[in-house]
PDB file of C-alpha atoms and ligand atoms in Angstrom:
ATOM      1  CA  UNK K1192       0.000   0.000   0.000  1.00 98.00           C
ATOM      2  CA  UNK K1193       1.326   3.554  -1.047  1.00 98.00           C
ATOM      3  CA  UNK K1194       0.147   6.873   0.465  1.00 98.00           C
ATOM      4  CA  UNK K1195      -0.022   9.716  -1.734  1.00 98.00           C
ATOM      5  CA  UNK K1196      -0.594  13.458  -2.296  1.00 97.00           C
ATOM      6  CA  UNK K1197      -1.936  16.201   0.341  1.00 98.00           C
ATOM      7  CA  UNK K1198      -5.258  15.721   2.180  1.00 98.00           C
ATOM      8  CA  UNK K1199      -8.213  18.250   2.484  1.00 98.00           C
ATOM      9  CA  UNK K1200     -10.418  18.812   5.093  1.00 98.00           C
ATOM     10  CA  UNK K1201     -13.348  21.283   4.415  1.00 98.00           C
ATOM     11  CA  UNK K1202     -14.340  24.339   6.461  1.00 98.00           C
ATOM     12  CA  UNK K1203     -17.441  24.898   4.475  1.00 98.00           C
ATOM     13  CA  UNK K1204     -19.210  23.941   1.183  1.00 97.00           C
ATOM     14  CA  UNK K1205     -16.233  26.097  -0.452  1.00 97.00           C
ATOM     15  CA  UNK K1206     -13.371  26.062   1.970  1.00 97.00           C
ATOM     16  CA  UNK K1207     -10.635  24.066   3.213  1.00 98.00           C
ATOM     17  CA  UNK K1208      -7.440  23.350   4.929  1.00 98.00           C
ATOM     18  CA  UNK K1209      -4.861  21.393   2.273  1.00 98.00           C
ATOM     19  CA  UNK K1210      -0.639  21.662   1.369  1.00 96.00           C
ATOM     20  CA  UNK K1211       1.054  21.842  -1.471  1.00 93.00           C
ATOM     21  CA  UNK K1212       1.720  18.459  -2.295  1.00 93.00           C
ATOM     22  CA  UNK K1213       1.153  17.182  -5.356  1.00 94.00           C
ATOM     23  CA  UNK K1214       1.405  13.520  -4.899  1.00 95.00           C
ATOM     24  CA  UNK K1215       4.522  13.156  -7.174  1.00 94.00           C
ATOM     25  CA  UNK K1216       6.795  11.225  -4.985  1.00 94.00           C
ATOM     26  CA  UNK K1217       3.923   8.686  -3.884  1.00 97.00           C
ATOM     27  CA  UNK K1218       2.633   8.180  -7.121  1.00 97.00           C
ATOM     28  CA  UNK K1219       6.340   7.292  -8.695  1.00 96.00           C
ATOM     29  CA  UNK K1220       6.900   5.082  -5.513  1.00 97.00           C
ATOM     30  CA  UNK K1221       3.428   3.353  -6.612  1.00 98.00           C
ATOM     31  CA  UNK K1222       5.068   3.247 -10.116  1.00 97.00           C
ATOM     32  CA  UNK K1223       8.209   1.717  -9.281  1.00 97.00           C
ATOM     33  CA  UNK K1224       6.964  -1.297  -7.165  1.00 97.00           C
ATOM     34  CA  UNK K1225       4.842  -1.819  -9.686  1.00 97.00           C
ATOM     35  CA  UNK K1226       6.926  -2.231 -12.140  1.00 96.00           C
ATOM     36  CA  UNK K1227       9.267  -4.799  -9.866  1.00 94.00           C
ATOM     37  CA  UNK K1228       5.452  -6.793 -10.295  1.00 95.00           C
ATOM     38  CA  UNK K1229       4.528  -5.818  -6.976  1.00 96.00           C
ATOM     39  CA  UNK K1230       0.525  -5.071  -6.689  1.00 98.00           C
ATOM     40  CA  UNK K1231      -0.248  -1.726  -5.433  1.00 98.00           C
ATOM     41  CA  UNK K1232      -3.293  -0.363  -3.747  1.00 98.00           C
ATOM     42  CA  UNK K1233      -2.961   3.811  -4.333  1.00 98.00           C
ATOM     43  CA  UNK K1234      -4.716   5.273  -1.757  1.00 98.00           C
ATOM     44  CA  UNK K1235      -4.349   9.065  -2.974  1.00 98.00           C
ATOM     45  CA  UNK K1236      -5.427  12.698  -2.117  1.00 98.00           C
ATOM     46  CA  UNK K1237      -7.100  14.933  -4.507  1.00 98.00           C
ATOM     47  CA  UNK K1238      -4.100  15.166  -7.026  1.00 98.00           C
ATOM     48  CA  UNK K1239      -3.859  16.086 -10.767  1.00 97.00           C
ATOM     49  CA  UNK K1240      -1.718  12.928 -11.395  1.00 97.00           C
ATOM     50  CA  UNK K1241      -3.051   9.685 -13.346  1.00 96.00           C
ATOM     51  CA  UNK K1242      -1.762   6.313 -13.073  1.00 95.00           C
ATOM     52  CA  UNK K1243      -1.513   4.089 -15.771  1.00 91.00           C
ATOM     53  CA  UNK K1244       0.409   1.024 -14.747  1.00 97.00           C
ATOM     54  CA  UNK K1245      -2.059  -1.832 -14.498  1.00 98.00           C
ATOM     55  CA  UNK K1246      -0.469  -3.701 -11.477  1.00 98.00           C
ATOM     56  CA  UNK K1247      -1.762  -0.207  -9.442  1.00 98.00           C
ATOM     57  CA  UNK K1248      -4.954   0.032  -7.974  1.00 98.00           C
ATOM     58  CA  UNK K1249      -6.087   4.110  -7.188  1.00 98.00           C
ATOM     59  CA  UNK K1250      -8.222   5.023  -4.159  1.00 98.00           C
ATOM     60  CA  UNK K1251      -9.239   8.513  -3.475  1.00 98.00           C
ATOM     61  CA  UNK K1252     -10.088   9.909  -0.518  1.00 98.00           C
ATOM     62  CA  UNK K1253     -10.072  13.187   0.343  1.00 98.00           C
ATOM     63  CA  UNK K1254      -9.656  13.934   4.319  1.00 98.00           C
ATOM     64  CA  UNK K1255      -7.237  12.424   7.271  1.00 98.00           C
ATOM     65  CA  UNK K1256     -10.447  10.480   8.291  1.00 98.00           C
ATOM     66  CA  UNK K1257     -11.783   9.253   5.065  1.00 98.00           C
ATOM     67  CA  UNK K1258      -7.689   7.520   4.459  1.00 98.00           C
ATOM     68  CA  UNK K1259      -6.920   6.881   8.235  1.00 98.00           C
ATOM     69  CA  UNK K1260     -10.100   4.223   7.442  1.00 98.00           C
ATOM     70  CA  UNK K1261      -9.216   3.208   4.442  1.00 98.00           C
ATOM     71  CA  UNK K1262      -5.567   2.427   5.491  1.00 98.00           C
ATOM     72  CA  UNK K1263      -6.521   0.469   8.633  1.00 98.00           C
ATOM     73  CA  UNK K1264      -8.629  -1.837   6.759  1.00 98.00           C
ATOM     74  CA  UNK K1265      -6.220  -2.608   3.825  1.00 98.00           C
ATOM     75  CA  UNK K1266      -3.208  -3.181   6.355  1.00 98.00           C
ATOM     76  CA  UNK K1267      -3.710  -6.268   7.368  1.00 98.00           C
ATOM     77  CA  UNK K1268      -4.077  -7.713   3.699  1.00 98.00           C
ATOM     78  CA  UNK K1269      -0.439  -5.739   2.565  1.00 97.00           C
ATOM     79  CA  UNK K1270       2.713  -6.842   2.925  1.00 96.00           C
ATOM     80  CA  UNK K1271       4.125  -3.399   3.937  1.00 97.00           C
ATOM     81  CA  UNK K1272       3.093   0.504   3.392  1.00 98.00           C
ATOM     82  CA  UNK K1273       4.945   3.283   1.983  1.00 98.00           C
ATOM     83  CA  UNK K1274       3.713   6.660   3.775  1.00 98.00           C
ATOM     84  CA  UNK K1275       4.246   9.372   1.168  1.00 97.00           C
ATOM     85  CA  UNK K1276       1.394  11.225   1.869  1.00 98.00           C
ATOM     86  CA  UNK K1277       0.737  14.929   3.329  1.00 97.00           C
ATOM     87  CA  UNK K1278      -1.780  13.909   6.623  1.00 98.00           C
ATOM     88  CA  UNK K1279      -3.143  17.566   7.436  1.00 98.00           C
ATOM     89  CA  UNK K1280      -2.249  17.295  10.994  1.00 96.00           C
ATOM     90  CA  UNK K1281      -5.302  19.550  12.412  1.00 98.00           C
ATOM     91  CA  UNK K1282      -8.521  19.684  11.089  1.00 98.00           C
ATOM     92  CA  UNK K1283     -12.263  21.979  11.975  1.00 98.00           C
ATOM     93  CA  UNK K1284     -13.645  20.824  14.592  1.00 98.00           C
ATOM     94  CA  UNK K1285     -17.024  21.877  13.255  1.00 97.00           C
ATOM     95  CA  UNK K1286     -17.504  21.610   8.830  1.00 97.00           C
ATOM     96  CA  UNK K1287     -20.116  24.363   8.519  1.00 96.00           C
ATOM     97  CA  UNK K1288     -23.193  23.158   6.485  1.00 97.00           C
ATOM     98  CA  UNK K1289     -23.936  26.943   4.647  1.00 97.00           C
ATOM     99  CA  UNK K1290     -21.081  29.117   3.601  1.00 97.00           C
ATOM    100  CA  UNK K1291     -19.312  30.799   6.062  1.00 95.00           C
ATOM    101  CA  UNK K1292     -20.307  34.461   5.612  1.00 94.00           C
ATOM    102  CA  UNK K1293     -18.138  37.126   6.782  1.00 91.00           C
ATOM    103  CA  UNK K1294     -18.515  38.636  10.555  1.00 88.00           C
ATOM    104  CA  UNK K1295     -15.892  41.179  11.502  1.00 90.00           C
ATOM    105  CA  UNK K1296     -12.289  41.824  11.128  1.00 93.00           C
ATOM    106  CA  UNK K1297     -10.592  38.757  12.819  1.00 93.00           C
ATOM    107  CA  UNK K1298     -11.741  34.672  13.099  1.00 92.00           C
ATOM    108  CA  UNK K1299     -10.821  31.967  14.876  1.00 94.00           C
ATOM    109  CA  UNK K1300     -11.025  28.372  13.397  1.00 95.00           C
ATOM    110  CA  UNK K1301     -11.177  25.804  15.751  1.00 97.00           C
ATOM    111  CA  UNK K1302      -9.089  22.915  14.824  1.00 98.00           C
ATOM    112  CA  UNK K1303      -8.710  19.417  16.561  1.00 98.00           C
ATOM    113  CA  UNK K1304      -5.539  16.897  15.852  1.00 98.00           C
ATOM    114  CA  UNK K1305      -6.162  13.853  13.136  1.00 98.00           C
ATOM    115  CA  UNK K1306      -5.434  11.004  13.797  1.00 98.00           C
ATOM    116  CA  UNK K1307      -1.912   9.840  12.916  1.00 98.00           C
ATOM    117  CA  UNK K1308      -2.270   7.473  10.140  1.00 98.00           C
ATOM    118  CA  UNK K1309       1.513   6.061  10.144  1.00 98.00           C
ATOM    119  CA  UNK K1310       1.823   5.691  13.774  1.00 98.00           C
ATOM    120  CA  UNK K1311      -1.170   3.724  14.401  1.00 98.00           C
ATOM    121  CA  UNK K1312      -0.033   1.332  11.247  1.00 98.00           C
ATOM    122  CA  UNK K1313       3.010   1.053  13.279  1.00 98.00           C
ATOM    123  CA  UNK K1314       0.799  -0.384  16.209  1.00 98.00           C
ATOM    124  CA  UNK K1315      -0.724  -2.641  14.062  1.00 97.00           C
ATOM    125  CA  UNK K1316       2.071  -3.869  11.977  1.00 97.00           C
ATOM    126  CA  UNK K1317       2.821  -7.881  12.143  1.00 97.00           C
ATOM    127  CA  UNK K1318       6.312  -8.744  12.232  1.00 95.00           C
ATOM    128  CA  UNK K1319       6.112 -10.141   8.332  1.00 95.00           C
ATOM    129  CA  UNK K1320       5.194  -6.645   7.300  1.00 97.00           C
ATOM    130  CA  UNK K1321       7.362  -3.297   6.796  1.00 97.00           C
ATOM    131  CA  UNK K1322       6.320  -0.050   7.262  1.00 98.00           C
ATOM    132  CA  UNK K1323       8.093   3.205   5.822  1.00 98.00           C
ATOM    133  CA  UNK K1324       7.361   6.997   6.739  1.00 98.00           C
ATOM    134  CA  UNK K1325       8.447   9.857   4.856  1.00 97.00           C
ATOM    135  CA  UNK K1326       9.698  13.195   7.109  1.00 95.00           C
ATOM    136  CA  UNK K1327      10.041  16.215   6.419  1.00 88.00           C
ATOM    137  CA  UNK K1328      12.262  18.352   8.623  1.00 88.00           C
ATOM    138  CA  UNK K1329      13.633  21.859   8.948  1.00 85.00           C
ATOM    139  CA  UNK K1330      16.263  21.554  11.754  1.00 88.00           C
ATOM    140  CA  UNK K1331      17.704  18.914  13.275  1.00 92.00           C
ATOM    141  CA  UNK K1332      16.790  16.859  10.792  1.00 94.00           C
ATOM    142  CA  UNK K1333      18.629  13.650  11.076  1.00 94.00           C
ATOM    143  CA  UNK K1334      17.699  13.391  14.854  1.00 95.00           C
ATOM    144  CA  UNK K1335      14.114  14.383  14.128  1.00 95.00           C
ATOM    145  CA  UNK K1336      13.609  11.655  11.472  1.00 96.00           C
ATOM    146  CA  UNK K1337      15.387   9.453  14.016  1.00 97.00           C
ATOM    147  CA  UNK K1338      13.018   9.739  16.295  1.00 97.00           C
ATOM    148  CA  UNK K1339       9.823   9.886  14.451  1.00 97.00           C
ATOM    149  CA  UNK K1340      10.520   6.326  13.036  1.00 98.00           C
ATOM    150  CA  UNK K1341      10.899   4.936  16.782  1.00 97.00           C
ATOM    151  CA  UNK K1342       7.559   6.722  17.595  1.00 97.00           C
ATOM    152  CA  UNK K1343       6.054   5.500  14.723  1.00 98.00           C
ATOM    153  CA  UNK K1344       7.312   2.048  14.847  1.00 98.00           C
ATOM    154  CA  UNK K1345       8.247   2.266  11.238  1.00 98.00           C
ATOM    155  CA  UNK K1346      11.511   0.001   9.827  1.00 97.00           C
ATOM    156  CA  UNK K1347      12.604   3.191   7.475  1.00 98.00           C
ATOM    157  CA  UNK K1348      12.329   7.038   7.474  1.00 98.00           C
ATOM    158  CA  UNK K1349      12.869   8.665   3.975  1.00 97.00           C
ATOM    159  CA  UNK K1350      14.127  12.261   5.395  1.00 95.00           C
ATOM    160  CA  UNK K1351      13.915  15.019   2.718  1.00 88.00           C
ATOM    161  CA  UNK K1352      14.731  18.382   3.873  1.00 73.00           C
ATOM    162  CA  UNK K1353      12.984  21.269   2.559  1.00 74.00           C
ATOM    163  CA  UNK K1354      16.405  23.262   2.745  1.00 69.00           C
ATOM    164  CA  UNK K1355      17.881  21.501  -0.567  1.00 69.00           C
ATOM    165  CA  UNK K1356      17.160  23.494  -3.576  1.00 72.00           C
ATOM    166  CA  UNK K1357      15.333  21.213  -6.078  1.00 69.00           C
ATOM    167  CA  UNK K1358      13.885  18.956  -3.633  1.00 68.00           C
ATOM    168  CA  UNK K1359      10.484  18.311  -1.668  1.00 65.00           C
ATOM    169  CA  UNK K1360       7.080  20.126  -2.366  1.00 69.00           C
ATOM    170  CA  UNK K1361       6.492  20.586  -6.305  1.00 69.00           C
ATOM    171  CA  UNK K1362       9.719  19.721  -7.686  1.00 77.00           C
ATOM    172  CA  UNK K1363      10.408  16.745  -9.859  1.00 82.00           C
ATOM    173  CA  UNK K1364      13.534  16.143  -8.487  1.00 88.00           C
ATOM    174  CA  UNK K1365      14.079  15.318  -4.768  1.00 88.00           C
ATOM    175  CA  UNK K1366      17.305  14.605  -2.366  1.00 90.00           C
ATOM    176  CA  UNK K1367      16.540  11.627   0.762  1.00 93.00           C
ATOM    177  CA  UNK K1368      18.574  10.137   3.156  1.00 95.00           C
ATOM    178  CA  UNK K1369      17.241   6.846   4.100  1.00 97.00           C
ATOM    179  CA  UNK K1370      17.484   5.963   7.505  1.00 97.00           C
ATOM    180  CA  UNK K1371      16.723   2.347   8.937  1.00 97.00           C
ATOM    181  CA  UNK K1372      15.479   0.960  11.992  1.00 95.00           C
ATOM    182  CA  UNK K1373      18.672  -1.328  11.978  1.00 91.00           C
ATOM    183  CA  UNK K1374      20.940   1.729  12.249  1.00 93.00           C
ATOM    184  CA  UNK K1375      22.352   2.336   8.419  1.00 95.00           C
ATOM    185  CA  UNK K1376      21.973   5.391   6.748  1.00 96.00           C
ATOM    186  CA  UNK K1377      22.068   6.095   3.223  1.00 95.00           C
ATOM    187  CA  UNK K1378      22.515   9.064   1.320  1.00 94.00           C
ATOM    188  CA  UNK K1379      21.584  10.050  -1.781  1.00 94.00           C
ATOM    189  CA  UNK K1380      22.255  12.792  -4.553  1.00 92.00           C
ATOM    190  CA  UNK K1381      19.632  15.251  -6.278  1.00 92.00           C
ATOM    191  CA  UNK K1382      17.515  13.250  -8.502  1.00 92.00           C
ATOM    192  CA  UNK K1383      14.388  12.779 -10.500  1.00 92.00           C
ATOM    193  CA  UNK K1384      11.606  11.905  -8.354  1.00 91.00           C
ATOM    194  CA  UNK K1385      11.121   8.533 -10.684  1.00 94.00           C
ATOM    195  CA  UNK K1386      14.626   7.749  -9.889  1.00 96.00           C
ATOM    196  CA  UNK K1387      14.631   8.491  -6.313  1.00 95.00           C
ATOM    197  CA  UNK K1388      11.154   5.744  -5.816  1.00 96.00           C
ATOM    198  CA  UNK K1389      13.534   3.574  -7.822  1.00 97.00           C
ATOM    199  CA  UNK K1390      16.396   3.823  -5.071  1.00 96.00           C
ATOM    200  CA  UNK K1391      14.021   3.326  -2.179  1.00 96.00           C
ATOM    201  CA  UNK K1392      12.332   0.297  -3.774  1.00 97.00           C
ATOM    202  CA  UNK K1393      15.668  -1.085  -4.148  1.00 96.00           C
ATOM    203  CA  UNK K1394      16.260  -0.813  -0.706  1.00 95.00           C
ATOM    204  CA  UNK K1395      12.966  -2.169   0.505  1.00 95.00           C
ATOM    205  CA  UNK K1396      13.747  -5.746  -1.759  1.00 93.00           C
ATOM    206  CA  UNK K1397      17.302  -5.486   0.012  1.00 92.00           C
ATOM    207  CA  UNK K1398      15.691  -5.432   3.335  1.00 90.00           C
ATOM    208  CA  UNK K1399      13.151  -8.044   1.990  1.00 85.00           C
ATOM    209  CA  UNK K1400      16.006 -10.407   1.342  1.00 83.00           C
ATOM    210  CA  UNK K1401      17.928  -9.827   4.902  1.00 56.00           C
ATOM    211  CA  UNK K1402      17.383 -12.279   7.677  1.00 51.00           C
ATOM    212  CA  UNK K1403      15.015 -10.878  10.627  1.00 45.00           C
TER     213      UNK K1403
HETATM  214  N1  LIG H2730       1.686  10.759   8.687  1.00 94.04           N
HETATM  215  C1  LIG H2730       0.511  10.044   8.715  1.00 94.04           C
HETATM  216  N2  LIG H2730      -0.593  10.578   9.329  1.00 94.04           N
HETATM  217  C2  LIG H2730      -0.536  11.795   9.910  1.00 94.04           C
HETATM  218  C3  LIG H2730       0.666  12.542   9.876  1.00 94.04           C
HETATM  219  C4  LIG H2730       1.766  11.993   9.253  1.00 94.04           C
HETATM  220  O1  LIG H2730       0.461   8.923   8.172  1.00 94.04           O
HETATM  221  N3  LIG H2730      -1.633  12.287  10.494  1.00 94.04           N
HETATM  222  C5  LIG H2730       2.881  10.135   8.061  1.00 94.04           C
HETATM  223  C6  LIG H2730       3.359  10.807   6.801  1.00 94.04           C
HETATM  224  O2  LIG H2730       2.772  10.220   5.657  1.00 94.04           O
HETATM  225  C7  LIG H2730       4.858  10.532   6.863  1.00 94.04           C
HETATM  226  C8  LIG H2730       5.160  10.536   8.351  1.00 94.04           C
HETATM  227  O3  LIG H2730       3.924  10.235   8.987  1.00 94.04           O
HETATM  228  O4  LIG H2730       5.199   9.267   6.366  1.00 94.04           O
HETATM  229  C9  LIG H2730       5.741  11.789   8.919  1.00 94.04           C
HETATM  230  O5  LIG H2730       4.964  12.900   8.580  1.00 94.04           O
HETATM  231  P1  LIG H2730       5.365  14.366   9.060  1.00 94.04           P
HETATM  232  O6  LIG H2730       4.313  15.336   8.617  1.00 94.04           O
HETATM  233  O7  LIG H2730       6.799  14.654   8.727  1.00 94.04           O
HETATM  234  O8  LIG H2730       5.334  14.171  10.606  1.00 94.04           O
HETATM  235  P2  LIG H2730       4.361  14.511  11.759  1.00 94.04           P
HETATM  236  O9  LIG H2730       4.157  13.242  12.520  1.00 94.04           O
HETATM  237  O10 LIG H2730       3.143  15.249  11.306  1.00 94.04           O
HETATM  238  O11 LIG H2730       5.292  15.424  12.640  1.00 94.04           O
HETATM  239  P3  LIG H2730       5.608  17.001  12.581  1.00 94.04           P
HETATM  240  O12 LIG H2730       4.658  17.620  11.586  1.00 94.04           O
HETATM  241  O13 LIG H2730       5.403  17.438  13.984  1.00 94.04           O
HETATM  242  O14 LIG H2730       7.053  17.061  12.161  1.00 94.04           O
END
């Protein structure tokens, strides 16, 4: 199972809260296991992306809710998940009905916390299945991603770092350091986004192939 693209979660019949993913990195990833004859279940955000490879199977949703149920029910039939996706951490406590009309000069949205789709994999995981996150960090980064795979109970981090020109949000191209559970850590250079999914799914049939 692959994660993709940005959720939304609407304020209103015309709002929402989203990010600026596009769902290219998930949707290669989806690609490129694929293509080593893996089948894939897609389970993507609103995105402008198609996907023609016919080993993939595409399943939109649209908030944190709608894929935190999805993914917990196709878990347990997958052999592993790839997180790529954007989980809007926070969203309205309340989705207006009508449109929101406009009162005054300041508003206040309240917003509650999703769920965390990843970590609660992680709970569920069996020890025949893998389970790899994606972080994205500012500062600190190779301690962060450290530590949000142990909290997560995943077996890799993919850490990109919005710093590197060229790579995260939007760009084709994208620059990861994969970190594993067992301690190595790999870096890569700036590459294609196609090429990058084609690095990390070689790593996950070399940690496939290792001994538990
Ligand atoms: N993730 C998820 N569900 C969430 C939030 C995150 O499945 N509600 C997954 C992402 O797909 C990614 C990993 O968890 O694989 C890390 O996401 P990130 O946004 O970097 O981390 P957060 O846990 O939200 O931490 P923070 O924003 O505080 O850095």
């Amino acid at each position: 199972m692959v994660t993709a693209g940005p959720t939304v979660e609407k304020i209103d019949p015309v709002r929402f809260i989203s990010n600026f993913s596009t769902g290219k990195m998930g949707y290669a990833i989806a690609e490129a296991l694929a293509s080593e004859g893996a089948k894939v279940l897609l389970v993507s955000g609103p995105v402008r992306l198609t996907v023609s490879h016919p080993l993939v199977s595409r399943i939109d949703v649209t908030s944190a809710d709608e894929m935190f149920e999805i993914c917990q029910s196709l878990f347990p039939t997958c052999d592993g998940a790839v997180m790529t996706a954007a989980v809007a951490d926070y969203s309205p406590v309340h989705i207006a009905e009508e449109k929101l009309k406009r009162v005054g000069n300041n508003w206040t949205l309240e917003l509650k916390a999703n769920r965390d789709i990843a970590a609660e994999l992680g709970k569920m995981k069996r020890t025949d299945q893998m389970l790899i996150g994606f972080a994205l960090e500012t500062q600190n980064e190779l301690d962060n991603a450290q530590l949000k795979m142990e909290r997560k109970n995943l077996d890799m981090i993919v850490l990109n770092s919005l710093r590197e020109e060229g790579a995260g949000f939007g760009h084709d191209t994208n620059k990861v350091t994969l970190l594993e559970r067992k301690g190595h850590i790999s870096e890569y250079a700036l590459k294609s986004k196609r090429e990058v999914a084609s690095d990390i799914v070689e790593k996950i049939a070399e940690l496939l192939s290792l001994p538990a």
